[in-house]
GROMACS .gro file of C-alpha atoms in nm:
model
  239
    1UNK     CA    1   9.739  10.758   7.670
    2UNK     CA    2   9.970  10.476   7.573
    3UNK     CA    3   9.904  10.147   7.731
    4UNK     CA    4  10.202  10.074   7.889
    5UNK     CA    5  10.267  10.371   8.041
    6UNK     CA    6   9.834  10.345   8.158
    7UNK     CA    7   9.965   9.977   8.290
    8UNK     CA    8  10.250  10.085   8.485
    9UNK     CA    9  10.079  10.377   8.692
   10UNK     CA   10   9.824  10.173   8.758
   11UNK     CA   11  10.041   9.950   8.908
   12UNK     CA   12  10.186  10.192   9.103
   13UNK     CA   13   9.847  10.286   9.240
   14UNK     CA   14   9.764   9.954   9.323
   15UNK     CA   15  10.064   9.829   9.455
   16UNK     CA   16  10.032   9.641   9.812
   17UNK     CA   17   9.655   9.485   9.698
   18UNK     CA   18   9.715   9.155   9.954
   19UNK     CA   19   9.479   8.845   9.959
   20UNK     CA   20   9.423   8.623  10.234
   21UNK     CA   21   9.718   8.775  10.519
   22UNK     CA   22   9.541   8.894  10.727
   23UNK     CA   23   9.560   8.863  11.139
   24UNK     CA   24   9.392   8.669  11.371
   25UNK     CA   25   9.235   8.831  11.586
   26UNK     CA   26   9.228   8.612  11.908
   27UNK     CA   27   9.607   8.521  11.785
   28UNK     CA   28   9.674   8.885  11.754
   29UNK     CA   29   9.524   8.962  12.092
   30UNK     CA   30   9.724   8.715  12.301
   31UNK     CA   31  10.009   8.841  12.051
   32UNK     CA   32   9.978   9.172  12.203
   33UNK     CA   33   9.932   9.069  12.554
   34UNK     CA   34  10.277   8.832  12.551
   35UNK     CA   35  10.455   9.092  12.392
   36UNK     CA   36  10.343   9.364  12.668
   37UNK     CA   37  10.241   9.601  12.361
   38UNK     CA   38  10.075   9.919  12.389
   39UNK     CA   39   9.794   9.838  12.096
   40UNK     CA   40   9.762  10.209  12.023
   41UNK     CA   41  10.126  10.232  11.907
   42UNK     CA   42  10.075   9.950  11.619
   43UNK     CA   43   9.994  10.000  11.297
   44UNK     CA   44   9.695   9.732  11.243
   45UNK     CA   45   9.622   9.808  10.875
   46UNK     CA   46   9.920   9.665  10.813
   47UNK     CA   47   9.957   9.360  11.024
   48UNK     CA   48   9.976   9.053  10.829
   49UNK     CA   49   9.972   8.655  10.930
   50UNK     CA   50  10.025   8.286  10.728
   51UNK     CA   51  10.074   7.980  10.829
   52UNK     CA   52  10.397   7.861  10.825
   53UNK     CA   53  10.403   7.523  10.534
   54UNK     CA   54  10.620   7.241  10.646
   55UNK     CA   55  10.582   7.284  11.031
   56UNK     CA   56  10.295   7.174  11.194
   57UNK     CA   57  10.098   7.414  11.448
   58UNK     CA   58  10.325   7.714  11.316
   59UNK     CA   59  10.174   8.088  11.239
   60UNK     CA   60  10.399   8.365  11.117
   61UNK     CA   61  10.292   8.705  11.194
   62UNK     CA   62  10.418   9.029  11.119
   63UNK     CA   63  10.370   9.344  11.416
   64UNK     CA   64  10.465   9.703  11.286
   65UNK     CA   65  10.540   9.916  11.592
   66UNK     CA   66  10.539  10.318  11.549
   67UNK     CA   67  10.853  10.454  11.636
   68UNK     CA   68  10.800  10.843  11.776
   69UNK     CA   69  10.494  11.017  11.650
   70UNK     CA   70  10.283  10.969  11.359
   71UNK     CA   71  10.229  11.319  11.231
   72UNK     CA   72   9.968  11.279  10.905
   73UNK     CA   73  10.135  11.098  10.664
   74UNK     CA   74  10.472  11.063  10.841
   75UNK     CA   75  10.543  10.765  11.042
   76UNK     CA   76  10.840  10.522  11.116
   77UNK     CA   77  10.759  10.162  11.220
   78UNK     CA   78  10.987   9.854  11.345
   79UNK     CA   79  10.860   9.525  11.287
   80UNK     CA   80  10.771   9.228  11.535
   81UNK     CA   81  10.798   8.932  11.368
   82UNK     CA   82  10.668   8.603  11.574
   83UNK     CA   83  10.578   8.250  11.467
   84UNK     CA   84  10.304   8.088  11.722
   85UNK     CA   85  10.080   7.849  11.786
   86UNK     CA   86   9.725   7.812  11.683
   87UNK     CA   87   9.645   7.947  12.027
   88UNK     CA   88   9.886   8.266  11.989
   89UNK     CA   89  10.131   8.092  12.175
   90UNK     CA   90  10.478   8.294  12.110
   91UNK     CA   91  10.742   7.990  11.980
   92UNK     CA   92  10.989   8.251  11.822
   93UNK     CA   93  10.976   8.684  11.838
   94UNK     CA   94  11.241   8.926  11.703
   95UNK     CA   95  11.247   9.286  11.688
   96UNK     CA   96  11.369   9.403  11.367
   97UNK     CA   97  11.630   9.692  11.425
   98UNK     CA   98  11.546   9.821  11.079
   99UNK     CA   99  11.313  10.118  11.033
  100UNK     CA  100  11.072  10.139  10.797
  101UNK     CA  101  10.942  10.523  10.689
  102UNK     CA  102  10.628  10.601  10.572
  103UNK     CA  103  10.643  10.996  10.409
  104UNK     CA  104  10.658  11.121  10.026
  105UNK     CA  105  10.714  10.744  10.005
  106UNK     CA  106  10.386  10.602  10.131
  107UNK     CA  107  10.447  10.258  10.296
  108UNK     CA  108  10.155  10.022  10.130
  109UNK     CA  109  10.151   9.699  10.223
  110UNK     CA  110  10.333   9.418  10.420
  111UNK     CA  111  10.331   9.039  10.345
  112UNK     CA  112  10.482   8.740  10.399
  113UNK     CA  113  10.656   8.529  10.143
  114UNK     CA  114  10.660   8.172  10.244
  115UNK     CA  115  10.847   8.054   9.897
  116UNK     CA  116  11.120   7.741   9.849
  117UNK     CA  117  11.399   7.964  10.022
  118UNK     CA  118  11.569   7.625  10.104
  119UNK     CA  119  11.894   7.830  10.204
  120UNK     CA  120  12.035   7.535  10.384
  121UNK     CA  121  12.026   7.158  10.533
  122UNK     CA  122  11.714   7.161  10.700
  123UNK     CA  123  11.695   7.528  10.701
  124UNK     CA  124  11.401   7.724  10.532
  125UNK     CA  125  11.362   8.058  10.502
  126UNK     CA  126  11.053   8.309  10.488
  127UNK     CA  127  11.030   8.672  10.385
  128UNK     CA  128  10.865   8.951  10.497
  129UNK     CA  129  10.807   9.206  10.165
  130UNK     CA  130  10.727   9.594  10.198
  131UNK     CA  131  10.571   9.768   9.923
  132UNK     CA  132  10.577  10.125   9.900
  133UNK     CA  133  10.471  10.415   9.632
  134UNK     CA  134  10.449  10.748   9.610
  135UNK     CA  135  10.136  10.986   9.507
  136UNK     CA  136  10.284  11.140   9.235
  137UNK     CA  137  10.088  11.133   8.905
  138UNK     CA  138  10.363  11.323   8.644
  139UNK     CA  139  10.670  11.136   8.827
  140UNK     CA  140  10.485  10.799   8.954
  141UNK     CA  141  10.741  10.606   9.185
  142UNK     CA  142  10.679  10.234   9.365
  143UNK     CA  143  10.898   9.987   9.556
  144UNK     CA  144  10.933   9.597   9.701
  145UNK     CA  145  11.188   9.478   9.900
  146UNK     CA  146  11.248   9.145  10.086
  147UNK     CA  147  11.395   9.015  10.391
  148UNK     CA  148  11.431   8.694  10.512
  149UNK     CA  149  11.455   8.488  10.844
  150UNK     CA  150  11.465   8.153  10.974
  151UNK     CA  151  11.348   8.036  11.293
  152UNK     CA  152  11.666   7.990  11.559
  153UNK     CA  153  11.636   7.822  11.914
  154UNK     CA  154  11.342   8.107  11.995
  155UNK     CA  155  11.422   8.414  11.810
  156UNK     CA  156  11.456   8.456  11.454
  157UNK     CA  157  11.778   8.474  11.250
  158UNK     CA  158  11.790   8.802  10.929
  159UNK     CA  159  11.993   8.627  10.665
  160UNK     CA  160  11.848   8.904  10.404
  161UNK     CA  161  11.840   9.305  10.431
  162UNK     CA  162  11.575   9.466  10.226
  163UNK     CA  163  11.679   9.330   9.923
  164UNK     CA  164  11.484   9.517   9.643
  165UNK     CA  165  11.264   9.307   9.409
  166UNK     CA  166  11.108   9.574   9.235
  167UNK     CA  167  11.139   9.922   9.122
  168UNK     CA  168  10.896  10.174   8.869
  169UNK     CA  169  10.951  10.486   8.816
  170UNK     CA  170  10.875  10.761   8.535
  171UNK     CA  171  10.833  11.104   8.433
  172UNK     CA  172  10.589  11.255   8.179
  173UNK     CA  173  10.364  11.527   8.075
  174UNK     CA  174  10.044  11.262   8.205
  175UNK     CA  175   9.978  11.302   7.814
  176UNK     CA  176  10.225  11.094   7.638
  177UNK     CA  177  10.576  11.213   7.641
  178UNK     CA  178  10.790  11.041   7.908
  179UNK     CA  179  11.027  10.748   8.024
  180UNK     CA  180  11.004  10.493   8.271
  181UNK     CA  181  11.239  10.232   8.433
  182UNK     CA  182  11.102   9.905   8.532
  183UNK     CA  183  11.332   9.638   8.700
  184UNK     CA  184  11.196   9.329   8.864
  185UNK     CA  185  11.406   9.095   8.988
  186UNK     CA  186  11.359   8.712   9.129
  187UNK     CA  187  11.549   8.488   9.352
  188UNK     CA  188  11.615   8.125   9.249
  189UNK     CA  189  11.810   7.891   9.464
  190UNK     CA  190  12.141   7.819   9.316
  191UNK     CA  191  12.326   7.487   9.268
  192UNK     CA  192  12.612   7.639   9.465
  193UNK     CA  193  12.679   7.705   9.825
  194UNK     CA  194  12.885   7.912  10.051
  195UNK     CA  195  12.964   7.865  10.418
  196UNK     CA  196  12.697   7.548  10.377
  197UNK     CA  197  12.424   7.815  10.285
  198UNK     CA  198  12.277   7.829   9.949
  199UNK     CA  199  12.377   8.103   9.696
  200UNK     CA  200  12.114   8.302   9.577
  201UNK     CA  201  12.141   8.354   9.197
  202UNK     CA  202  11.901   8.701   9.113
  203UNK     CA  203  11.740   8.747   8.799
  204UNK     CA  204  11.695   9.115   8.704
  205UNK     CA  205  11.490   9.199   8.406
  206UNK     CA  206  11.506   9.542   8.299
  207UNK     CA  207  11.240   9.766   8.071
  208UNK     CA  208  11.295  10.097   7.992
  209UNK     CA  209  11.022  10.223   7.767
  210UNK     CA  210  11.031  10.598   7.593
  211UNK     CA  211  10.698  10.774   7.440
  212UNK     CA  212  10.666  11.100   7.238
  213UNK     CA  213  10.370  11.217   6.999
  214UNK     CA  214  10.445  11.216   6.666
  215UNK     CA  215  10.136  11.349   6.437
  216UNK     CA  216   9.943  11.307   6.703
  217UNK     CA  217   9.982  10.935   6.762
  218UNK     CA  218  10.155  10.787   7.112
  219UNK     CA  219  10.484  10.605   7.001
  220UNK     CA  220  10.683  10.374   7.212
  221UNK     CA  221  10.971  10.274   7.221
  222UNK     CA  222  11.066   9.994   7.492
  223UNK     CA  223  11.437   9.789   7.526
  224UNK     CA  224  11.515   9.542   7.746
  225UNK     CA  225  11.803   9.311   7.933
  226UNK     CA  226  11.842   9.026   8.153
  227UNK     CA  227  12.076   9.032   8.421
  228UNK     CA  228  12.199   8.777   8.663
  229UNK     CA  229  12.418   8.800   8.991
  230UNK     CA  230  12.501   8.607   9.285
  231UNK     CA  231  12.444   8.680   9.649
  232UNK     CA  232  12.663   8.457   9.886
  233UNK     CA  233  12.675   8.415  10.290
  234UNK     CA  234  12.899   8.611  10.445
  235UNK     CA  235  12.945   8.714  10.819
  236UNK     CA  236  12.586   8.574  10.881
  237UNK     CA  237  12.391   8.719  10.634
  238UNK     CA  238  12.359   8.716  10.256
  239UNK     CA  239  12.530   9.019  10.036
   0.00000   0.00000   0.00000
C-alpha cells in the first residue's frame, strides 16, 4: 500500500484523539444542576473543558445536548457552551442554535481551541472545533471545523460559523489505485481590521495525490498550492 495514502486513512481513523479536555466532574455536576439539564439527554463522551489563559478563575466548557432521539448511530446535538468558576460557578452560558449531526458522518470529537484569536481591543476569542469522519474504508472521508466566541456581559458572542479547517477525502480500490484531496487550512491574525475587528487572513494548503500500479509497483503522483483569503466582520460576525 503506498504510504501516503496508509497515512491519510489512518488519519481519518484517528481523527478526534484529544489530550487533556476533559470535564470536571464536580464542575460538570453543578454545571448540570445550574443549567436545569436532564443528564440523560447529554452526550458525555464528548464533553470537553480548559481553562480559559489570560483570565483568572475562568473554565470553558463545552455541553452537547441531544436534540430528538438517538436512534444507533444517528443523533443531533446543540452545544452549551459556559465559562465558570473553579467551583462550577456559571459566569457566561449560550446555547448554540447550530446543530450538529452525527450519521454516515460520525461526529468524533469536540475541543476547545484557546489560540491568539486577538480579534479585537481587549477582545479574545476561543474556538470550539468538531471533528467528524466517516467509516468508509474504499471512499475514507474526515472533517474539522471551527467556531469562535468571546465572552459578552454574561452570554457569549459567535463571531465564527463552522468555518472548515480541514478536509480528506479519497477513493480507491484499498490496493493502490485512487485519489485523494487534502486541504488544511490555518487562521493567522491579519495586520488589517474591519469594523475595529481583526481580519482573519486563511491559509489553505492543498494536496491532491493520484496512485496507480504500474509493473506492479505503487506510483504517486502528488501536486500542491497555497492559497490565501480574507475573512472580514460584517453584520456581527466574520464571513
Amino acid at each position: 500500500m503506498n504510504k501516503n495514502i496508509l497515512v491519510g486513512i489512518l488519519m481519518v481513523l484517528w481523527v478526534g484523539t484529544v489530550e487533556g479536555q476533559e470535564i470536571n466532574i464536580d464542575r460538570f455536576d453543578k454545571i448540570v444542576k445550574s443549567l436545569k439539564l436532564d443528564k440523560t439527554r447529554i452526550k458525555e463522551e464528548f464533553c470537553t473543558e480548559r481553562k480559559m489563559p489570560g483570565a483568572e478563575d475562568s473554565y470553558i466548557a463545552v455541553l452537547p445536548v441531544l436534540q430528538g432521539k438517538e436512534e444507533d448511530d444517528f443523533f443531533v446535538v446543540r452545544n452549551y457552551i459556559v465559562i465558570t468558576n473553579e467551583n462550577g460557578e456559571i459566569k457566561n452560558k449560550y446555547f448554540d442554535p447550530v446543530e450538529i449531526t452525527s450519521d454516515a458522518i460520525m461526529l468524533q470529537s469536540m475541543t476547545i481551541d484557546t489560540g491568539l484569536y486577538n480579534i479585537s481591543s481587549g477582545i479574545r476569542a476561543f474556538g470550539v472545533k468538531v471533528s467528524a469522519r466517516n467509516g468508509s474504508q474504499p471512499n475514507p472521508y474526515s472533517s474539522e471545523t471551527i467556531s469562535l466566541y468571546y465572552p459578552a456581559g454574561q452570554t457569549l458572542k459567535k463571531v465564527l460559523n463552522e468555518f472548515e479547517l480541514s478536509r480528506y477525502g479519497a477513493e480507491w480500490d484499498t490496493r493502490c489505485t485512487g485519489e485523494s484531496d487534502d486541504d488544511t487550512s490555518v487562521i493567522i491574525m491579519d495586520k488589517t481590521k474591519t469594523s475595529n475587528f481583526t481580519d482573519l487572513k486563511i491559509k489553505t494548503i492543498s494536496v491532491n495525490r493520484k496512485t496507480k500500479e504500474v509493473n506492479g509497483d505503487c506510483k504517486e503522483n502528488e501536486t500542491s498550492k497555497t492559497s490565501y483569503r480574507i475573512l472580514k466582520f460584517k453584520n456581527g460576525k466574520y464571513q
